[in-house]
Short mmCIF file of C-alpha atoms in Angstrom, two decimals:
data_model
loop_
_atom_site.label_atom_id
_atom_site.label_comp_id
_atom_site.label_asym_id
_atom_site.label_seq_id
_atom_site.Cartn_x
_atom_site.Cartn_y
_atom_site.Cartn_z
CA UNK A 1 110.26 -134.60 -44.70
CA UNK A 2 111.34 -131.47 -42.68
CA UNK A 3 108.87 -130.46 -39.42
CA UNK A 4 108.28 -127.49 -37.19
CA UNK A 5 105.81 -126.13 -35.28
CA UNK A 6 104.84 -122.85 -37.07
CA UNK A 7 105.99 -121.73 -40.54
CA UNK A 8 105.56 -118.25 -41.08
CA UNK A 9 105.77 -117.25 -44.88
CA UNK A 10 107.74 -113.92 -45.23
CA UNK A 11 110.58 -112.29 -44.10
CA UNK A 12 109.51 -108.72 -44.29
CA UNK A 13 108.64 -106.50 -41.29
CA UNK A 14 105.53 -108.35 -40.34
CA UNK A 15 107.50 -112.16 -40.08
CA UNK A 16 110.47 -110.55 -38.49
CA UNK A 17 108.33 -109.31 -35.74
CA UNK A 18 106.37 -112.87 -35.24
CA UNK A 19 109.45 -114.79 -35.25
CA UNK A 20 111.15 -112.52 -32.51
CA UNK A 21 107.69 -112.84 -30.38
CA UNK A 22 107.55 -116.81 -31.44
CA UNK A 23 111.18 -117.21 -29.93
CA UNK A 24 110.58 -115.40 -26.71
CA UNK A 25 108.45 -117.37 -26.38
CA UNK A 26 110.39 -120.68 -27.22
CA UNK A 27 107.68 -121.85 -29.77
CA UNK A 28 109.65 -123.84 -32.77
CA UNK A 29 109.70 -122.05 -35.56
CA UNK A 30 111.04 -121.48 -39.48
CA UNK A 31 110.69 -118.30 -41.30
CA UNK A 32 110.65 -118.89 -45.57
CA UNK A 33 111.29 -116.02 -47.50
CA UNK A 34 111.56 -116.43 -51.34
CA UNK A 35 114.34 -113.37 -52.31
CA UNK A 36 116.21 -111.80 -49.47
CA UNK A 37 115.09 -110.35 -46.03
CA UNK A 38 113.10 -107.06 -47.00
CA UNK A 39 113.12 -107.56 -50.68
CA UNK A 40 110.48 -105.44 -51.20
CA UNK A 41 112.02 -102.51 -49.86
CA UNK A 42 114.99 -102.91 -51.71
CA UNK A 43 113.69 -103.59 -55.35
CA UNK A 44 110.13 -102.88 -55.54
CA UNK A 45 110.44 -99.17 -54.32
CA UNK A 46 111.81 -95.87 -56.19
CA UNK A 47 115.32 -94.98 -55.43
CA UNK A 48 114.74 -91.83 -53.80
CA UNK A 49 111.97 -93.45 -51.27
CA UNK A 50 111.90 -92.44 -47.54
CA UNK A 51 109.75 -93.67 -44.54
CA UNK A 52 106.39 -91.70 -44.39
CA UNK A 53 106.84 -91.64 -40.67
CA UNK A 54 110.34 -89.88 -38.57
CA UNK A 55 112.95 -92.48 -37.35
CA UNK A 56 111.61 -92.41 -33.72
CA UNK A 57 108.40 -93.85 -35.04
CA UNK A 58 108.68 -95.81 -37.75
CA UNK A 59 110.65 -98.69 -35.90
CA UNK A 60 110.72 -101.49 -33.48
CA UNK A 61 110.64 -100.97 -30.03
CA UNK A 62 113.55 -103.02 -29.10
CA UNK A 63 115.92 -100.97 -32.12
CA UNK A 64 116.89 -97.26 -32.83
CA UNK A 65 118.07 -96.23 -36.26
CA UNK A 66 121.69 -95.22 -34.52
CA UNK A 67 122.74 -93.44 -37.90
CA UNK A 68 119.28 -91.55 -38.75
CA UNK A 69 117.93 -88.51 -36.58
CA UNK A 70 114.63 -88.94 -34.53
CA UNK A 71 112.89 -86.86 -36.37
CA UNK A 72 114.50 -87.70 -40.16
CA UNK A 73 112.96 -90.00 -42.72
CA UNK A 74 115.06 -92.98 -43.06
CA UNK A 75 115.64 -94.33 -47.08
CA UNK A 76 114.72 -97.47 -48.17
CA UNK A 77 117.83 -99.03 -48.57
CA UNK A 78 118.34 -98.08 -45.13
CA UNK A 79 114.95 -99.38 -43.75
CA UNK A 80 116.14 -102.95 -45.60
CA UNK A 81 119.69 -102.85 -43.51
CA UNK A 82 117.22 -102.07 -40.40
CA UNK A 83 114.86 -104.69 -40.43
CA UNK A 84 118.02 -107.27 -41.51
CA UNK A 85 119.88 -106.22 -38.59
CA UNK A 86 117.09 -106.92 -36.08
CA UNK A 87 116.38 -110.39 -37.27
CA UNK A 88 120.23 -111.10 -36.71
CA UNK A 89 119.93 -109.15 -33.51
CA UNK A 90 117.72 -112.40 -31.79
CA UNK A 91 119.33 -114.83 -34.24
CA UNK A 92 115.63 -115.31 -36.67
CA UNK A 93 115.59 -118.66 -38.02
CA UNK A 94 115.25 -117.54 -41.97
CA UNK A 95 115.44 -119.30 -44.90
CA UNK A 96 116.07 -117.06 -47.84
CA UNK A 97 115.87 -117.89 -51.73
CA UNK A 98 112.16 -120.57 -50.67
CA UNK A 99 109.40 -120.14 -52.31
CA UNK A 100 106.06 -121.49 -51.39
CA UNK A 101 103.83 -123.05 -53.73
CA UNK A 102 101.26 -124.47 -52.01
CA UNK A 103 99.84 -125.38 -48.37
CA UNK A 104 96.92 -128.01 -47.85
CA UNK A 105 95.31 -129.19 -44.35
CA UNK A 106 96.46 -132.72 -43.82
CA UNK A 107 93.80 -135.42 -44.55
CA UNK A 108 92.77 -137.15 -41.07
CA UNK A 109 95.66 -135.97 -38.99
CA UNK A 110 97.00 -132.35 -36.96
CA UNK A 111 98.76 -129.83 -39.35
CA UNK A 112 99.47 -128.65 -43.05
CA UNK A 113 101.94 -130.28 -45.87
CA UNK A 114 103.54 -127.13 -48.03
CA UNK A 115 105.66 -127.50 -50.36
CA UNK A 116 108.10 -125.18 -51.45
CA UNK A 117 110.94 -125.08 -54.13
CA UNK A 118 113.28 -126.19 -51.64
CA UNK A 119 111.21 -129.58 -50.79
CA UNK A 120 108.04 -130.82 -48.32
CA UNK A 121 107.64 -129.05 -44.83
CA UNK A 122 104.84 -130.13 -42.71
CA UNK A 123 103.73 -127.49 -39.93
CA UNK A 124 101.12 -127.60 -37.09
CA UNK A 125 100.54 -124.02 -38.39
CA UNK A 126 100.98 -121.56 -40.83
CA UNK A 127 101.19 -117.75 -40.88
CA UNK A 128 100.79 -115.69 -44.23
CA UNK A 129 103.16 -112.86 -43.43
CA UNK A 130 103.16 -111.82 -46.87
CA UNK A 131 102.08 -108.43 -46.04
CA UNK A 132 99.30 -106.32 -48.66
CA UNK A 133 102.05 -105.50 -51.24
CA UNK A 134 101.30 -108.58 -53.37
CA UNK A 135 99.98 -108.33 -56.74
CA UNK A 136 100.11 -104.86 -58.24
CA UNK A 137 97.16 -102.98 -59.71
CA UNK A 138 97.04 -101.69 -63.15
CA UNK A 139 93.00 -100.99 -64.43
CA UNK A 140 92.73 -102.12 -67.66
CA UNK A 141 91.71 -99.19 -69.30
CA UNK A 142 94.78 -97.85 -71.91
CA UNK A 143 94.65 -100.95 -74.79
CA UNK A 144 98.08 -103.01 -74.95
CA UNK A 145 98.37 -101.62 -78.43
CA UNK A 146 98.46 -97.89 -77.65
CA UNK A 147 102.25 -97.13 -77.77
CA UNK A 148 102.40 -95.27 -74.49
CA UNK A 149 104.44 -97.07 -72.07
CA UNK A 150 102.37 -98.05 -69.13
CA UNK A 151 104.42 -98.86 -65.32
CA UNK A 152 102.68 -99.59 -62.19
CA UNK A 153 104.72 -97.48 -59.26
CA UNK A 154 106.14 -100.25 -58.11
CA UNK A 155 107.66 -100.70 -61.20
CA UNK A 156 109.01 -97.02 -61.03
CA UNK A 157 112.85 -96.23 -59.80
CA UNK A 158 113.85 -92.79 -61.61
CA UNK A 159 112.71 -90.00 -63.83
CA UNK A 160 115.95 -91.49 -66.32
CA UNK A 161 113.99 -94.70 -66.50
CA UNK A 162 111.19 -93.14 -68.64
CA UNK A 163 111.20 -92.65 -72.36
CA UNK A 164 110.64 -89.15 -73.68
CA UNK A 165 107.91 -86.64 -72.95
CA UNK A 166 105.01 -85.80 -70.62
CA UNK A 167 104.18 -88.26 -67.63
CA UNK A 168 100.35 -89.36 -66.58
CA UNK A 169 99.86 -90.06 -62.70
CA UNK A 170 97.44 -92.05 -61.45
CA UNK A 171 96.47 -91.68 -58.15
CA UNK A 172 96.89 -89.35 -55.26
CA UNK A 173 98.46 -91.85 -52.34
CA UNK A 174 102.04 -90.70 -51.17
CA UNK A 175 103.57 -93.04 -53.98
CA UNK A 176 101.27 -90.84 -56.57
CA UNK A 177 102.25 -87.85 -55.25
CA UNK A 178 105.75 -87.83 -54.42
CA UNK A 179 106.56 -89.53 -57.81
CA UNK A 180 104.53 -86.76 -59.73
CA UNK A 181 106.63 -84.18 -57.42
CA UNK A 182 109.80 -85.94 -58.08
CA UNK A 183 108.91 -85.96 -62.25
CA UNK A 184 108.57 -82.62 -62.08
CA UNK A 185 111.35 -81.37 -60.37
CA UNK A 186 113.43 -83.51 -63.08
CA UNK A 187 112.07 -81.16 -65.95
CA UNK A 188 108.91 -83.54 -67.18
CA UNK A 189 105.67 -81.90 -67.74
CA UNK A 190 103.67 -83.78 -65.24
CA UNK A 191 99.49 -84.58 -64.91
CA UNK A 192 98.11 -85.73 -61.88
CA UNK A 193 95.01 -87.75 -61.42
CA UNK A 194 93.48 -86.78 -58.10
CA UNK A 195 91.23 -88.83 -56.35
CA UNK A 196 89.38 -89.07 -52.89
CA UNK A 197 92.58 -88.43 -50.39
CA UNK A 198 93.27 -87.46 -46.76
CA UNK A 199 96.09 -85.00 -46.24
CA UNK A 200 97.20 -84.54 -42.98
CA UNK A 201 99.90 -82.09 -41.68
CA UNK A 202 103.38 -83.13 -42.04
CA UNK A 203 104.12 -81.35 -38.69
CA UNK A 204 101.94 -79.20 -36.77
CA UNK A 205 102.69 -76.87 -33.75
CA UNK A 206 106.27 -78.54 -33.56
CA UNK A 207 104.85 -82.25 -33.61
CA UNK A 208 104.73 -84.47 -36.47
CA UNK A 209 101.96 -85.78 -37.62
CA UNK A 210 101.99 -89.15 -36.40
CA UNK A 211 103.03 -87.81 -32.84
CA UNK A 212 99.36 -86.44 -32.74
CA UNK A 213 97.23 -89.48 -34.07
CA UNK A 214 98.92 -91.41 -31.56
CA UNK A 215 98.01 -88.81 -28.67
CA UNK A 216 94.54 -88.45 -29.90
CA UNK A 217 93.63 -92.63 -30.39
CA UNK A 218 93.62 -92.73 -34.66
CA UNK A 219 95.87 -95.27 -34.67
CA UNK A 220 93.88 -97.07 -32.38
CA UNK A 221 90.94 -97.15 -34.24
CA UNK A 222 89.69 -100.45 -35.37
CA UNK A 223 87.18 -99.74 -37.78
CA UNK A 224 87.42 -97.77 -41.32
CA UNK A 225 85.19 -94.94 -40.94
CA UNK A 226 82.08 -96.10 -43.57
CA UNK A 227 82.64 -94.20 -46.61
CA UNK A 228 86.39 -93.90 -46.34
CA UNK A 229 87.16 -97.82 -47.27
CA UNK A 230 88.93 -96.57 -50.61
CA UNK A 231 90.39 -93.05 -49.04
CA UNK A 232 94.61 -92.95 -50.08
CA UNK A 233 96.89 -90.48 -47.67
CA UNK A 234 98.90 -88.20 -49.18
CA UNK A 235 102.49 -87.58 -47.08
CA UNK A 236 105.07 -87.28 -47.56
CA UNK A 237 109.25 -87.30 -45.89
CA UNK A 238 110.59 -86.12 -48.87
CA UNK A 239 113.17 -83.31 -49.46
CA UNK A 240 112.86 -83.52 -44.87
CA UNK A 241 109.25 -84.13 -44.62
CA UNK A 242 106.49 -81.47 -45.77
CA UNK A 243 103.24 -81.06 -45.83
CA UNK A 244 101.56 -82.01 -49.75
CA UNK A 245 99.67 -79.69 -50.78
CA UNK A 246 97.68 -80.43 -54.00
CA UNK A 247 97.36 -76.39 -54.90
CA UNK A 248 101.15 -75.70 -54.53
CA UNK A 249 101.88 -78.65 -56.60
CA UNK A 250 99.78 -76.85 -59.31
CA UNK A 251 101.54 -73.72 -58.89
CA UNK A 252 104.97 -75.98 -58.89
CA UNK A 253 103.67 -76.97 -62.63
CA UNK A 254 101.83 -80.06 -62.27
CA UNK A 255 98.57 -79.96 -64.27
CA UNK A 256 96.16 -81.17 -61.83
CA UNK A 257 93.20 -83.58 -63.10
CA UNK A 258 90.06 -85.76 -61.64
CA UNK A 259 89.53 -88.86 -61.00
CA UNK A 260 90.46 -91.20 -63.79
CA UNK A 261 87.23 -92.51 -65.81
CA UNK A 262 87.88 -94.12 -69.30
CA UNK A 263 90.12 -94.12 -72.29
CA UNK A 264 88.99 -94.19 -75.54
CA UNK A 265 90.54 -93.72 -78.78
CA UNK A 266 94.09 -92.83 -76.76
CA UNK A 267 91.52 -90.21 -74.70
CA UNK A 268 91.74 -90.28 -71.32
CA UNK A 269 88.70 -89.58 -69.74
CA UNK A 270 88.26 -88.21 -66.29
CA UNK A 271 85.60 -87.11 -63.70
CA UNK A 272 84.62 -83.96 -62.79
CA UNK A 273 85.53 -84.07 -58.81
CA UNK A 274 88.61 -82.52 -58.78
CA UNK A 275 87.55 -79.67 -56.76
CA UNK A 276 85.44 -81.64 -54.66
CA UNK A 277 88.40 -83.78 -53.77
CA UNK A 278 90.83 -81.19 -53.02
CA UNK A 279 88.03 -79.54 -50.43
CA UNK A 280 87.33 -82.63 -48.96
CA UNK A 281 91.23 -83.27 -48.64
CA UNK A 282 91.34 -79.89 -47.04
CA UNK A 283 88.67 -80.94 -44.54
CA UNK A 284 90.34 -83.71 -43.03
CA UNK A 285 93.68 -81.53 -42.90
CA UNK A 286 91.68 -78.49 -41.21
CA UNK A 287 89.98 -81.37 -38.63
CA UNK A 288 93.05 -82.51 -37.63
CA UNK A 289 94.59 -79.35 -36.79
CA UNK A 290 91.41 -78.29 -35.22
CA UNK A 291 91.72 -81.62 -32.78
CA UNK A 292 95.34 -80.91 -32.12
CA UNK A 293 94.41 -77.69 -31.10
CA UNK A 294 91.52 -79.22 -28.60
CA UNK A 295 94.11 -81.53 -27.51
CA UNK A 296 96.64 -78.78 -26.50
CA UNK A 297 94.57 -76.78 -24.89
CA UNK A 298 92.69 -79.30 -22.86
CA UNK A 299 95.88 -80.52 -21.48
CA UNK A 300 97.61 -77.10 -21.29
CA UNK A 301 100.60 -78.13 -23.27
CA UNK A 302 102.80 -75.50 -24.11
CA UNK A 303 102.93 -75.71 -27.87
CA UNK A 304 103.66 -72.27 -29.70
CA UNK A 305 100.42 -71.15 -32.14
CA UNK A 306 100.45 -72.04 -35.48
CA UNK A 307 98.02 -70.04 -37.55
CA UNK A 308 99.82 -69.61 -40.72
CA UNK A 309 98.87 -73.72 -41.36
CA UNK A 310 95.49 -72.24 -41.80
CA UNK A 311 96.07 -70.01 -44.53
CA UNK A 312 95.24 -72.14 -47.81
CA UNK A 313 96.44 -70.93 -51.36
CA UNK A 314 93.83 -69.97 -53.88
CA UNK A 315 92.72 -72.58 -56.19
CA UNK A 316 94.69 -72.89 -59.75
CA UNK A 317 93.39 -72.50 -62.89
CA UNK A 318 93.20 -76.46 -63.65
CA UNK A 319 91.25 -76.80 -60.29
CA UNK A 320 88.62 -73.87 -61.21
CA UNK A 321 88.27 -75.01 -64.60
CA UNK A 322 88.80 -78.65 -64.94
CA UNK A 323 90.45 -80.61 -67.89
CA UNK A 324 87.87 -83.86 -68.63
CA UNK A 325 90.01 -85.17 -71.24
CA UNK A 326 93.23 -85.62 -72.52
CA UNK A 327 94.28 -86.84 -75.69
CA UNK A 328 97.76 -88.72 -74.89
CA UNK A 329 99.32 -88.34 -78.18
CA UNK A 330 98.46 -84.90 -78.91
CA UNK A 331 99.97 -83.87 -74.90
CA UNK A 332 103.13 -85.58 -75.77
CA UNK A 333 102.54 -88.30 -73.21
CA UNK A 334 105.05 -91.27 -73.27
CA UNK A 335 104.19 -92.70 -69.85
CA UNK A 336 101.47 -93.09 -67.60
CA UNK A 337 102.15 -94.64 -63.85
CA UNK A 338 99.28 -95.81 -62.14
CA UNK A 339 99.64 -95.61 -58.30
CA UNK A 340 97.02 -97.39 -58.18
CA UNK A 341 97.46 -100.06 -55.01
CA UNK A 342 98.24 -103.75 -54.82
CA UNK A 343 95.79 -106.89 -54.48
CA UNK A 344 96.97 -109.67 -52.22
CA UNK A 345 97.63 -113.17 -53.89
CA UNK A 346 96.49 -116.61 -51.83
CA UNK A 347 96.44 -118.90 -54.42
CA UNK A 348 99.10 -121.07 -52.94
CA UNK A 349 97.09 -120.79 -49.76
CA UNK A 350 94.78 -123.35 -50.57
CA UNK A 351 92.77 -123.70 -46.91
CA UNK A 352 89.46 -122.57 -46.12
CA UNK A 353 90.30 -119.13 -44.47
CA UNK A 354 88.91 -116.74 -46.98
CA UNK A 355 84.95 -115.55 -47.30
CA UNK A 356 83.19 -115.23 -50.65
CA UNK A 357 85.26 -112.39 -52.02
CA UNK A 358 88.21 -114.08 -51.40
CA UNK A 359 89.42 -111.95 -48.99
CA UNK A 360 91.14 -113.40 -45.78
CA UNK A 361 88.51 -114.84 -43.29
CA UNK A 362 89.90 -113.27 -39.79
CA UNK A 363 89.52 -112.00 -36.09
CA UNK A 364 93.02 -110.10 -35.05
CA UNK A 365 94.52 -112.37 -37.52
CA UNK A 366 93.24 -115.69 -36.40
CA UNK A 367 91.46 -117.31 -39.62
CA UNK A 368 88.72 -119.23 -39.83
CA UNK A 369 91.23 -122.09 -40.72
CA UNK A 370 92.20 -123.68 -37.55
CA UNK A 371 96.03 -123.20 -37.51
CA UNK A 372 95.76 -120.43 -40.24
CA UNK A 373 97.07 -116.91 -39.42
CA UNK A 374 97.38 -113.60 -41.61
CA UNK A 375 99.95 -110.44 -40.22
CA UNK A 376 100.82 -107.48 -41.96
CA UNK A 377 97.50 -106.27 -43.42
CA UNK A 378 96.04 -103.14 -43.46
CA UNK A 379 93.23 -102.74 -40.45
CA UNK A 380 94.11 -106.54 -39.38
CA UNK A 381 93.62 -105.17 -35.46
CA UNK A 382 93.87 -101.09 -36.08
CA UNK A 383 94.44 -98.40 -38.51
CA UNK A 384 98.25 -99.10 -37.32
CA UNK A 385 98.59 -102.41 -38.22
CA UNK A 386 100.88 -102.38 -41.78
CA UNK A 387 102.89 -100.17 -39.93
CA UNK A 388 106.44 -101.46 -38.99
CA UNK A 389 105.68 -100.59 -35.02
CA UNK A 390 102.16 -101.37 -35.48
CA UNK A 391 102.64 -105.01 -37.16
CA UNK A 392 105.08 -105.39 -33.55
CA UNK A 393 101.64 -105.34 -31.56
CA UNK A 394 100.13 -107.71 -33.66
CA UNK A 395 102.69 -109.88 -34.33
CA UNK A 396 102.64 -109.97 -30.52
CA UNK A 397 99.19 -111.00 -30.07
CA UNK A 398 99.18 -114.16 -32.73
CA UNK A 399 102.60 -115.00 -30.91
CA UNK A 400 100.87 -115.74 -27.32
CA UNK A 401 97.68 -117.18 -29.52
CA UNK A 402 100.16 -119.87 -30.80
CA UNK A 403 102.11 -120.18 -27.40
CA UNK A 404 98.35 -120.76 -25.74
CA UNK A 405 97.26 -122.97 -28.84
CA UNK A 406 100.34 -125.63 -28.01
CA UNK A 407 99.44 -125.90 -24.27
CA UNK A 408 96.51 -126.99 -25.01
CA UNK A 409 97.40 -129.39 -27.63
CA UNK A 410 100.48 -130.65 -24.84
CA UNK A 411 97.67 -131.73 -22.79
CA UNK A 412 96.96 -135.57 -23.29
CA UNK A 413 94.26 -137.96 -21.81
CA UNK A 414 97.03 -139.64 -19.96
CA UNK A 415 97.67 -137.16 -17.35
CA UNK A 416 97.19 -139.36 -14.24
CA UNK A 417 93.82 -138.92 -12.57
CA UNK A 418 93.53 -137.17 -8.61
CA UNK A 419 90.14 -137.02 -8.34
CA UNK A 420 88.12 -139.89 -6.64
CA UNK A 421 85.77 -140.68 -9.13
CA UNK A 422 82.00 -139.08 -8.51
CA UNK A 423 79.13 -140.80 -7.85
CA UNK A 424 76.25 -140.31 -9.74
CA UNK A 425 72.87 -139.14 -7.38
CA UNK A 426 69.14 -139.27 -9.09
CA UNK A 427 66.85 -136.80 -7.27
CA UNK A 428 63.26 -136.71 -7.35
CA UNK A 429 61.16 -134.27 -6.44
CA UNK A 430 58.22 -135.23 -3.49
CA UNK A 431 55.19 -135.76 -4.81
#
C-alpha cells in the first residue's frame, strides 16, 4: 500500500498552486489527476475561449505568459501549456490518468484509505482540489422527447458543431454571452435568455477592469453581498477584450429574452424582467465607473476623462416590448445551450465535511473533517478565490495550515523532560 503525507486530488490551477506551496515547504506530497494536467481547459471549453482577465493578471506570481502581451487575453489552449509548464517549472509530483473513487477516515488510527483506479493510497490528509467545474447544469425543463438538441456550454466547441437553424441561450454569464455573440457572428439567428447579471467595464479610463477592483478592495471582499448569491458577470476578452453590452448585442441581431420560466408543449416560457435586468446590469456598470472616478480623483491620478462610457444606447424593440414565449418549432430552433453553471460532485468524498445541503463544511478551506481540505471554490477566502492568482493565496494559506498541522503531530510524549517536577501546595484561607 502506497503512503504520503497529503494527497491533493486535481491537477488544475488550484492543485498546481498547493503542491508548489506544499514543496516549499518540504511537506510530502502526491498530486492525482484523472486526464491530463488542465484537462478542463483543454476539452471542456469552446475553441475560441480566452481568459476573462489580461495576461498580467490572470497568472501566477512566480510566471509571465512570455509569448502573450500584458494586456492580451491568453486562449485556452494556451492557459493549459501555462499552468503545465509551471508544475514542471518546481518539478510537481503528478500522477496523471488516476482517478479517485473513494476516500474514508481510517477506523481507530491517524489518516484516510482512498482508493483510486491505480490501487490503495493511504494519506494523513486529503485536499479536494477539484475546483467548482464539476457536474454541469442542465434544468430539466425541455422533455427528452422534444427533438431539439439540447448541449450544456461546456459541451459547446463551434457554431459547425450545431445542427441547422436558430440557437436558444440560456443564461447571461460570459460563457452565455460570448457564445450567443460568437453564434451570431457565424450567420445563426440567435435568442438570448437574460437573467440577473453584473456588467462591469472591460476597460475604463485606460485601466482594465480588474486593475480597478483590485485598487478599490472587490476582490478582497469575503462575503457575497445578500441578494447577489445567484448574480453571473458578463465579460468578456473576446475579439481583444470589450465591454458586453446587452443593447448592442440586440442591435448586432440577437433577439433578447427574460429569464427562462417553463416549457410546455415545445413553448418556452419566460419572465417578464428583461428590462429590469438590463437596468440593474447597467447599475452596477454605472457604480463602478462612478467609484473609479472617486478613486482617481481622491488620489490625483492622472487618468484622461472618459465620458463617452456614460452614454448608454436606447433600449431595442425586444427590450421595450418583451417576447414571453417562444414556440421552438415554429422559430426554427434546433439547439438550445444552457449556460447555466456547474454543481460540484463529493460523492467519492465520503468524510464528514459537508453541512445539511451537502455543500462543503469550511473556514478558508479547512473542513470540518480533521485532515479534510477544499481549494479552488468560488468565495472559499474572497471574491478572488477561483481565480488562477487568487487560488495562489489560498493555496498558500492551507499550505502553512498543513506545514503547522505536522509539527504538531512530530511532537511525541517522549521528548525528554527539563523541568523539575512541581510540587503541589493546598492553601487555605484564615478563618
Amino acid at each position: 500500500m502506497e503512503k504520503t503525507d497529503t494527497l491533493v486530488i486535481g491537477a488544475g490551477q488550484a492543485g498546481i498552486a498547493l503542491s508548489e506551496h506544499l514543496s516549499k515547504l518540504d511537506v510530502p506530497h502526491l498530486v492525482l489527476e484523472r486526464q491530463r494536467i488542465a484537462e478542463r481547459w483543454r476539452s471542456e471549453r469552446w475553441d475560441s475561449l480566452v481568459c476573462n482577465g489580461p495576461a498580467w493578471h490572470d497568472r501566477f506570481p512566480g510566471l509571465d505568459f512570455d509569448d502573450v502581451a500584458p494586456d492580451a487575453f491568453a486562449g485556452k489552449e494556451r492557459v493549459a501549456d501555462y499552468l503545465e509548464a509551471y508544475a514542471r517549472k518546481f518539478h510537481a509530483p503528478i500522477r496523471t490518468g488516476v482517478e479517485v473513487l473513494k476516500v474514508v477516515r481510517n477506523d481507530g488510527r491517524p489518516g484516510f484509505t482512498v482508493e483510486t483506479s491505480d490501487g490503495v493510497i493511504e494519506a494523513n490528509r486529503v485536499v479536494a482540489a477539484t475546483g467548482p467545474f464539476q457536474q454541469p447544469l442542465i434544468p430539466q425543463l425541455i422533455p427528452a422527447d422534444n427533438p431539439v438538441k439540447q448541449m450544456h456550454s461546456a459541451a459547446y466547441r463551434n457554431p459547425q458543431q450545431l445542427p441547422p437553424g436558430a440557437v436558444l441561450v440560456v443564461g447571461s454569464g460570459s460563457s452565455g454571452v460570448q457564445i450567443a455573440d460568437e453564434l451570431q457572428r457565424a450567420g445563426r439567428q440567435v435568442y438570448l435568455s437574460v437573467g440577473p447579471h453584473d456588467r462591469p467595464p472591460r476597460r475604463y479610463r485606460e485601466r482594465d477592469f480588474c486593475w480597478w477592483l483590485g485598487v478599490l478592495g472587490e476582490w478582497d471582499a469575503q462575503k457575497v453581498k445578500p441578494g447577489r448569491e445567484h448574480v453571473t458577470i458578463a465579460v468578456s476578452g473576446a475579439r481583444g477584450g470589450h465591454t458586453v453590452d446587452f443593447r448592442r448585442l440586440a442591435e448586432q441581431g440577437i433577439t433578447l429574452l427574460g429569464m427562462t420560466r417553463s416549457c410546455e408543449n415545445g413553448v418556452m416560457q419566460f419572465q417578464p424582467d428583461l428590462a429590469e435586468n438590463i437596468a440593474r446590469g447597467d447599475e452596477n456598470y454605472l457604480g463602478l465607473l462612478d467609484a473609479a472616478d472617486a478613486y482617481i480623483a481622491q488620489n490625483g491620478l492622472d487618468l484622461p476623462p472618459e465620458p463617452q462610457a456614460r452614454q448608454l444606447p436606447p433600449d431595442p424593440a425586444c427590450v421595450r416590448e418583451p417576447i414571453l414565449s417562444l414556440d421552438l418549432a415554429a422559430s426554427g430552433v434546433g439547439t438550445v445551450i444552457w449556460a447555466t453553471g456547474f454543481a460540484v460532485d463529493y460523492r467519492w468524498l465520503q468524510v464528514n465535511a459537508f453541512d445539511e445541503k451537502g455543500k462543503p463544511s469550511h473556514q478558508r478551506g479547512i473542513s470540518s473533517e480533521p485532515g479534510v481540505y477544499f481549494l479552488g471554490l468560488p468565495w472559499l477566502s474572497r471574491r478572488g478565490s477561483s481565480f488562477i492568482w487568487g487560488v495562489w493565496h489560498d493555496a498558500k494559506f492551507i499550505a502553512d495550515h498543513i506545514a503547522t498541522q505536522r509539527k504538531y503531530q512530530a511532537y511525541h510524549a517522549s521528548t525528554p523532560a527539563t523541568a523539575a517536577p512541581v510540587r503541589e501546595t493546598v492553601c487555605r484561607a484564615a478563618d
